[in-house]
Coordinates of C-alpha atoms and ligand atoms in Angstrom, one line a residue:
F5 CA -25.3 -13.6 -10.7
S6 CA -25.4 -9.9 -10.5
P7 CA -22.7 -7.9 -12.2
R8 CA -23.5 -4.7 -10.0
K9 CA -23.4 -6.7 -6.6
I10 CA -20.4 -6.7 -4.4
G11 CA -19.9 -8.6 -1.3
I12 CA -17.8 -7.3 1.7
I13 CA -16.8 -9.9 4.3
G14 CA -16.1 -8.2 7.8
S15 CA -17.1 -4.7 8.6
G16 CA -14.0 -3.3 10.6
L17 CA -11.9 -0.4 9.5
I18 CA -11.0 -2.0 6.1
G19 CA -14.5 -3.5 5.3
R20 CA -16.0 -0.2 6.0
S21 CA -13.6 1.7 3.5
W22 CA -14.1 -0.9 0.8
A23 CA -17.9 -0.7 1.4
M24 CA -17.8 3.3 0.7
I25 CA -15.4 2.9 -2.2
F26 CA -17.6 0.5 -4.1
A27 CA -20.8 2.5 -3.1
S28 CA -19.3 5.7 -4.4
A29 CA -19.1 3.9 -7.8
D30 CA -22.8 3.1 -7.6
Y31 CA -22.2 -0.5 -6.9
K32 CA -24.7 -2.3 -4.6
V33 CA -22.8 -3.4 -1.8
V34 CA -23.8 -6.0 0.9
V35 CA -21.7 -6.2 4.0
Y36 CA -21.6 -9.2 6.1
D37 CA -20.0 -9.6 9.6
N38 CA -20.4 -12.6 12.2
S39 CA -21.0 -9.8 14.9
A40 CA -24.3 -8.0 14.7
A41 CA -22.9 -5.4 17.3
Q42 CA -20.1 -4.7 14.7
L43 CA -22.5 -4.5 11.7
S44 CA -24.5 -1.8 13.6
N45 CA -21.4 0.1 14.5
A46 CA -20.3 0.0 11.0
K47 CA -23.5 1.3 9.7
E48 CA -23.5 4.2 12.1
E49 CA -19.9 4.8 11.3
I50 CA -20.5 4.7 7.4
D51 CA -23.5 6.9 7.8
K52 CA -21.6 9.5 9.8
Q53 CA -18.5 9.4 7.8
L54 CA -20.1 9.7 4.2
H55 CA -22.2 12.8 5.6
G56 CA -19.0 14.4 7.0
L57 CA -17.0 13.9 3.8
S58 CA -20.0 15.4 1.7
E59 CA -20.3 18.4 3.8
Q60 CA -16.3 18.9 3.4
N61 CA -16.5 18.3 -0.2
L62 CA -14.4 15.1 0.0
L63 CA -17.0 12.5 -1.1
R64 CA -15.7 10.2 -3.8
G65 CA -17.6 9.6 -6.9
D66 CA -20.3 11.6 -8.8
I67 CA -23.5 10.4 -7.0
P68 CA -25.2 12.2 -4.1
V69 CA -24.4 11.3 -0.7
Q70 CA -27.7 9.7 0.1
K71 CA -27.7 7.4 -3.0
Q72 CA -24.1 6.2 -1.7
I73 CA -25.5 5.5 1.8
E74 CA -28.5 3.5 0.1
N75 CA -26.1 1.5 -1.9
I76 CA -24.9 -0.2 1.2
E77 CA -26.7 -3.1 2.9
F78 CA -25.6 -4.8 6.2
T79 CA -26.5 -8.5 7.0
T80 CA -25.4 -11.2 9.5
N81 CA -26.5 -13.7 6.8
F82 CA -23.3 -15.0 4.7
D83 CA -25.4 -16.3 1.7
A84 CA -27.2 -12.9 1.4
C85 CA -23.8 -11.2 1.1
T86 CA -21.9 -13.7 -1.2
K87 CA -24.7 -15.3 -3.4
G88 CA -24.5 -13.9 -6.9
A89 CA -21.9 -11.3 -6.2
K90 CA -19.6 -10.2 -9.2
Y91 CA -16.8 -9.7 -6.8
I92 CA -16.3 -10.4 -3.0
Q93 CA -13.7 -8.6 -0.7
E94 CA -12.5 -10.4 2.2
C95 CA -11.7 -8.2 5.3
I96 CA -11.7 -10.2 8.3
P97 CA -8.8 -10.2 10.9
E98 CA -5.2 -11.3 10.0
L99 CA -5.4 -14.9 11.2
I100 CA -4.4 -17.7 8.7
D101 CA -7.1 -20.2 10.1
L102 CA -9.9 -17.5 10.0
K103 CA -8.8 -16.8 6.3
R104 CA -8.9 -20.4 5.4
K105 CA -12.1 -21.2 7.0
I106 CA -13.8 -18.1 5.1
F107 CA -12.2 -18.9 1.9
N108 CA -13.4 -22.5 2.1
D109 CA -17.1 -21.3 2.9
L110 CA -16.7 -18.7 0.1
D111 CA -15.7 -21.7 -2.2
N112 CA -18.7 -23.5 -1.5
V113 CA -21.3 -20.6 -2.2
M114 CA -19.7 -18.5 -4.8
S115 CA -20.7 -18.5 -8.5
D116 CA -18.2 -19.8 -11.2
E117 CA -18.2 -16.2 -12.5
S118 CA -17.5 -14.5 -9.2
I119 CA -14.0 -13.4 -8.1
V120 CA -12.9 -13.2 -4.2
G121 CA -10.0 -10.7 -3.2
S122 CA -8.5 -11.0 0.1
S123 CA -7.3 -7.7 2.0
T124 CA -4.6 -9.6 3.9
S125 CA -1.6 -7.4 4.5
A126 CA 1.0 -10.0 4.6
I127 CA -0.3 -13.9 4.1
P128 CA 0.0 -15.0 0.5
S129 CA -3.3 -16.3 -0.7
S130 CA -1.8 -19.8 -1.9
R131 CA -1.6 -20.4 2.0
F132 CA -5.4 -20.3 2.6
T133 CA -7.0 -21.0 -1.2
N134 CA -4.9 -24.1 -1.8
G135 CA -7.2 -27.1 -2.8
L136 CA -10.2 -25.0 -3.3
K137 CA -12.5 -25.3 -6.6
H138 CA -12.7 -21.7 -7.4
K139 CA -8.9 -21.1 -6.4
S140 CA -8.2 -19.7 -9.9
R141 CA -10.7 -16.8 -9.1
M142 CA -9.0 -15.9 -5.7
L143 CA -6.3 -13.5 -5.1
V144 CA -4.9 -10.8 -2.6
V145 CA -6.2 -7.4 -3.2
H146 CA -4.3 -5.3 -0.7
P147 CA -5.4 -1.9 0.2
T148 CA -3.4 0.9 1.8
N149 CA -4.5 2.6 4.9
P150 CA -6.5 4.7 5.0
P151 CA -7.9 3.3 1.9
Y152 CA -10.6 5.8 1.1
Y153 CA -7.8 8.4 0.5
V154 CA -4.8 6.5 -0.3
P155 CA -5.9 4.6 -3.5
L156 CA -2.8 2.3 -4.1
T157 CA -4.1 -1.5 -4.2
E158 CA -1.7 -4.3 -4.7
L159 CA -3.0 -7.3 -6.6
V160 CA -1.1 -10.5 -5.7
P161 CA -2.0 -13.7 -7.5
A162 CA -1.4 -17.1 -6.3
P163 CA 0.5 -19.4 -8.5
W164 CA -2.9 -20.5 -9.7
T165 CA -4.8 -17.4 -10.1
D166 CA -5.8 -17.0 -13.5
S167 CA -4.3 -14.1 -15.4
D168 CA -7.7 -12.9 -16.8
V169 CA -8.9 -12.8 -13.2
V170 CA -6.1 -10.5 -12.3
D171 CA -6.9 -8.3 -15.3
E172 CA -10.4 -8.2 -14.6
V173 CA -9.8 -7.0 -10.8
Y174 CA -7.5 -4.4 -12.2
R175 CA -10.2 -2.9 -14.4
L176 CA -12.5 -3.2 -11.5
M177 CA -10.1 -1.1 -9.2
Q178 CA -9.6 1.4 -12.0
E179 CA -13.3 1.7 -12.4
I180 CA -13.8 2.3 -8.5
R181 CA -10.8 5.0 -8.9
Q182 CA -8.5 2.9 -6.8
V183 CA -4.9 2.8 -8.4
P184 CA -4.2 -1.0 -8.7
V185 CA -0.6 -2.4 -9.3
K186 CA -0.1 -6.0 -10.6
L187 CA 2.4 -8.4 -8.9
T188 CA 3.4 -11.4 -11.2
K189 CA 3.9 -13.7 -8.2
E190 CA 3.6 -14.0 -4.4
V191 CA 6.4 -12.5 -2.8
Y192 CA 7.1 -12.3 1.1
G193 CA 5.6 -8.8 2.5
F194 CA 4.3 -7.8 -1.1
V195 CA 5.6 -4.5 -2.6
L196 CA 4.5 -1.5 -0.5
P197 CA 5.5 -2.9 2.7
R198 CA 9.0 -3.9 1.3
V199 CA 9.7 -0.3 0.0
H200 CA 8.1 1.1 3.3
H201 CA 10.6 -1.3 5.2
A202 CA 13.7 -0.2 3.3
V203 CA 13.0 3.5 4.3
L204 CA 12.2 2.3 7.9
M205 CA 15.6 0.3 8.0
E206 CA 17.7 3.1 6.5
S207 CA 16.2 5.6 9.1
W208 CA 16.7 3.3 11.9
K209 CA 20.4 2.7 11.0
M210 CA 21.1 6.5 10.9
V211 CA 19.6 7.1 14.3
Q212 CA 21.4 4.0 15.8
D213 CA 24.7 5.5 14.3
G214 CA 23.9 8.9 16.0
I215 CA 24.0 10.7 12.7
I216 CA 20.4 12.2 13.1
S217 CA 17.9 12.6 15.7
I218 CA 14.5 10.8 15.7
E219 CA 12.4 13.8 14.9
D220 CA 14.8 15.0 12.1
V221 CA 15.1 11.8 10.2
D222 CA 11.3 11.7 10.0
K223 CA 11.4 15.3 8.5
V224 CA 13.5 13.9 5.7
M225 CA 10.5 12.1 4.5
S226 CA 7.6 14.4 5.6
D227 CA 9.3 17.5 4.3
G228 CA 11.6 16.2 1.9
L229 CA 11.4 13.0 -0.2
G230 CA 7.7 12.6 0.8
T231 CA 6.8 16.0 -0.8
R232 CA 8.0 14.6 -4.3
Y233 CA 6.8 11.0 -3.7
A234 CA 3.2 12.2 -3.5
F235 CA 3.5 12.5 -7.2
M236 CA 6.1 10.3 -8.6
G237 CA 8.2 7.3 -7.4
P238 CA 12.0 7.1 -6.9
L239 CA 12.8 5.7 -10.4
E240 CA 11.1 8.7 -12.2
T241 CA 12.7 11.0 -9.6
R242 CA 16.1 9.6 -10.7
H243 CA 15.3 10.0 -14.3
L244 CA 14.2 14.1 -13.7
N245 CA 17.1 14.7 -11.5
F246 CA 19.9 14.1 -14.1
K247 CA 20.7 15.6 -17.3
G248 CA 21.2 12.5 -18.9
G249 CA 18.0 10.8 -17.4
F250 CA 17.7 7.6 -15.3
K251 CA 20.9 5.9 -16.6
D252 CA 22.9 9.0 -15.5
G253 CA 21.4 9.0 -12.2
C254 CA 22.4 5.4 -11.5
K255 CA 26.1 6.0 -12.3
P256 CA 27.3 7.8 -9.3
H257 CA 27.2 6.3 -6.0
V258 CA 23.9 4.7 -5.1
W259 CA 25.7 1.2 -4.6
E260 CA 28.5 2.6 -2.6
V261 CA 26.2 4.7 -0.3
S262 CA 23.9 1.8 0.2
N263 CA 26.7 -0.4 1.3
D264 CA 28.1 2.2 3.5
S265 CA 25.1 2.1 5.7
G266 CA 26.0 -1.5 6.9
P267 CA 23.9 -4.6 7.0
N268 CA 20.3 -4.7 8.0
A269 CA 19.6 -4.3 11.7
R270 CA 17.2 -6.0 14.0
L271 CA 14.5 -3.2 15.2
E272 CA 15.2 -4.2 18.9
G273 CA 17.6 -3.6 21.8
P274 CA 18.0 -0.2 23.5
L275 CA 17.3 2.1 20.7
L276 CA 13.8 0.4 20.5
E277 CA 13.1 1.7 23.9
I278 CA 14.6 5.0 23.4
I279 CA 12.6 5.8 20.1
Q280 CA 9.3 4.5 21.9
E281 CA 10.1 6.8 24.9
D282 CA 10.6 9.8 22.6
F283 CA 7.2 9.2 20.8
N284 CA 5.5 8.7 24.3
K285 CA 6.6 12.1 25.2
R286 CA 5.7 13.8 21.8
I287 CA 2.6 11.8 21.0
P288 CA 1.3 9.9 24.2
L289 CA -0.5 6.8 23.4
E290 CA -3.7 8.1 24.7
T291 CA -3.5 10.6 22.0
L292 CA -2.9 8.2 19.1
A293 CA -6.7 8.3 17.8
E294 CA -6.6 12.1 17.7
R295 CA -3.3 12.1 15.9
R296 CA -4.4 9.4 13.5
A297 CA -7.4 11.7 12.6
W298 CA -5.2 14.6 12.2
R299 CA -3.2 12.5 9.8
D300 CA -6.3 11.4 7.8
T301 CA -7.6 14.9 7.5
R302 CA -4.3 15.9 5.8
I303 CA -4.1 12.7 3.6
A304 CA -7.8 13.5 2.7
A305 CA -6.8 17.1 1.7
L306 CA -3.9 15.8 -0.6
S307 CA -6.0 13.4 -2.2
K308 CA -8.5 15.9 -3.1
F309 CA -5.8 18.1 -4.3
K310 CA -4.6 15.5 -6.4
R311 CA -8.0 14.6 -7.8
D312 CA -8.7 18.3 -8.7
M313 CA -5.3 19.2 -10.1
Ligands
LIG426 P1 -10.7 -5.2 12.0 O1 -10.3 -6.2 13.3 O2 -11.1 -3.7 12.2 O3 -12.1 -5.9 11.6 C1 -12.4 -7.3 11.1 C2 -13.9 -7.5 11.2 O4 -14.2 -8.7 10.8 C3 -14.6 -7.2 12.4 O5 -15.8 -6.3 12.3 C4 -14.9 -8.7 12.9 O6 -16.2 -8.8 13.7 C5 -15.2 -9.4 11.5 N1 -15.1 -11.0 11.6 C6 -14.3 -11.6 12.4 N2 -14.6 -13.0 11.9 C7 -15.4 -13.0 11.0 C8 -15.9 -14.0 10.3 N3 -15.5 -15.1 10.4 N4 -16.8 -13.6 9.4 C9 -17.2 -12.2 9.2 N5 -16.8 -11.4 9.8 C10 -15.8 -11.6 10.7 O7 -9.6 -5.7 11.0 P2 -9.2 -4.6 9.8 O8 -8.2 -3.6 10.3 O9 -10.5 -4.0 9.1 O10 -8.5 -5.7 8.8 C11 -9.1 -6.5 8.0 C12 -8.0 -7.2 7.1 O11 -7.4 -6.0 6.2 C13 -6.8 -7.8 7.6 O12 -6.4 -9.0 6.7 C14 -5.8 -6.7 7.7 O13 -4.4 -7.4 7.6 C15 -6.1 -6.1 6.3 N6 -5.6 -4.8 6.2 C16 -5.5 -3.9 7.3 C17 -5.0 -2.6 7.2 C18 -5.1 -1.7 8.3 O14 -4.3 -0.7 8.2 N7 -6.0 -1.9 9.4 C19 -4.4 -2.3 6.0 C20 -4.4 -3.0 4.8 C21 -5.1 -4.3 5.0

């Protein structure tokens, strides 16, 4: 058992990010993928990204870029990645059968002191850790995209996850400068997606009712609420905005306004086509990668600002 060894399973977008984050905190990271081509692509990509981040002064952690790169090994050997690792982060595709198979394999090789976190965006871990020997040491550790810049990490225990295990992962996430939040139980969709969906739902309904245009409703977040939300959440915002604090902020009309917007809608039908068409004109699908890169550079600058302030 090695307390400085981290195993990463899957070297796609999320696995690569986790590898970079752990390496920045001087952990020895071993990345496993069952595709040699993916692995060599990941190695190249991580090398390029870390050098780029270093040049732009956006590198996480306090150790030199070369040391961070050397902290990451790549392997197609499952045991080499998992044996003796303090912590293993699973980052394979979002398919329940794949998750169940890999967690079963992990159960057979992990040490009794290891912990395994799944990056799954939506599948409760009880659906793939049920019946395993080490199920009390397994949970969901859900990152936010792009994880290198957006530190929020949801820890979602299964009913049988040991609370000490959740606490240990919480401390580990703090150590690597993620921002962990703990759920007390499994809930469909986890928390960040639920909050996100509530905003999406309200925006959809107002466009549907002809109250505001597609472009303008997005500005309500990017140039309005979002600027505050980069620093504090909706509950603290309420507390700060009213003379008597939070209680005052809840009195007026939150309930009435929320009910006025009517029942939740299914995101389908003619409006779906209209919104897609609108985006196709403004951000054609062939320019999505470019626009994502634009987004990531801005989020990176904001995360640096928050770190330095
Ligand atoms: P991805 O498709 O980019 O990468 C998956 C990697 O897993 C690939 O390199 C693939 O070769 C490898 N793989 C497939 N089967 C494997 C196996 N049996 N053993 C080892 N490696 C295997 O996926 P991603 O976007 O990195 O997502 C990974 C997980 O993270 C998913 O569960 C996803 O829901 C979750 N997640 C994704 C995002 C996001 O925005 N992409 C955000 C949060 C969480």
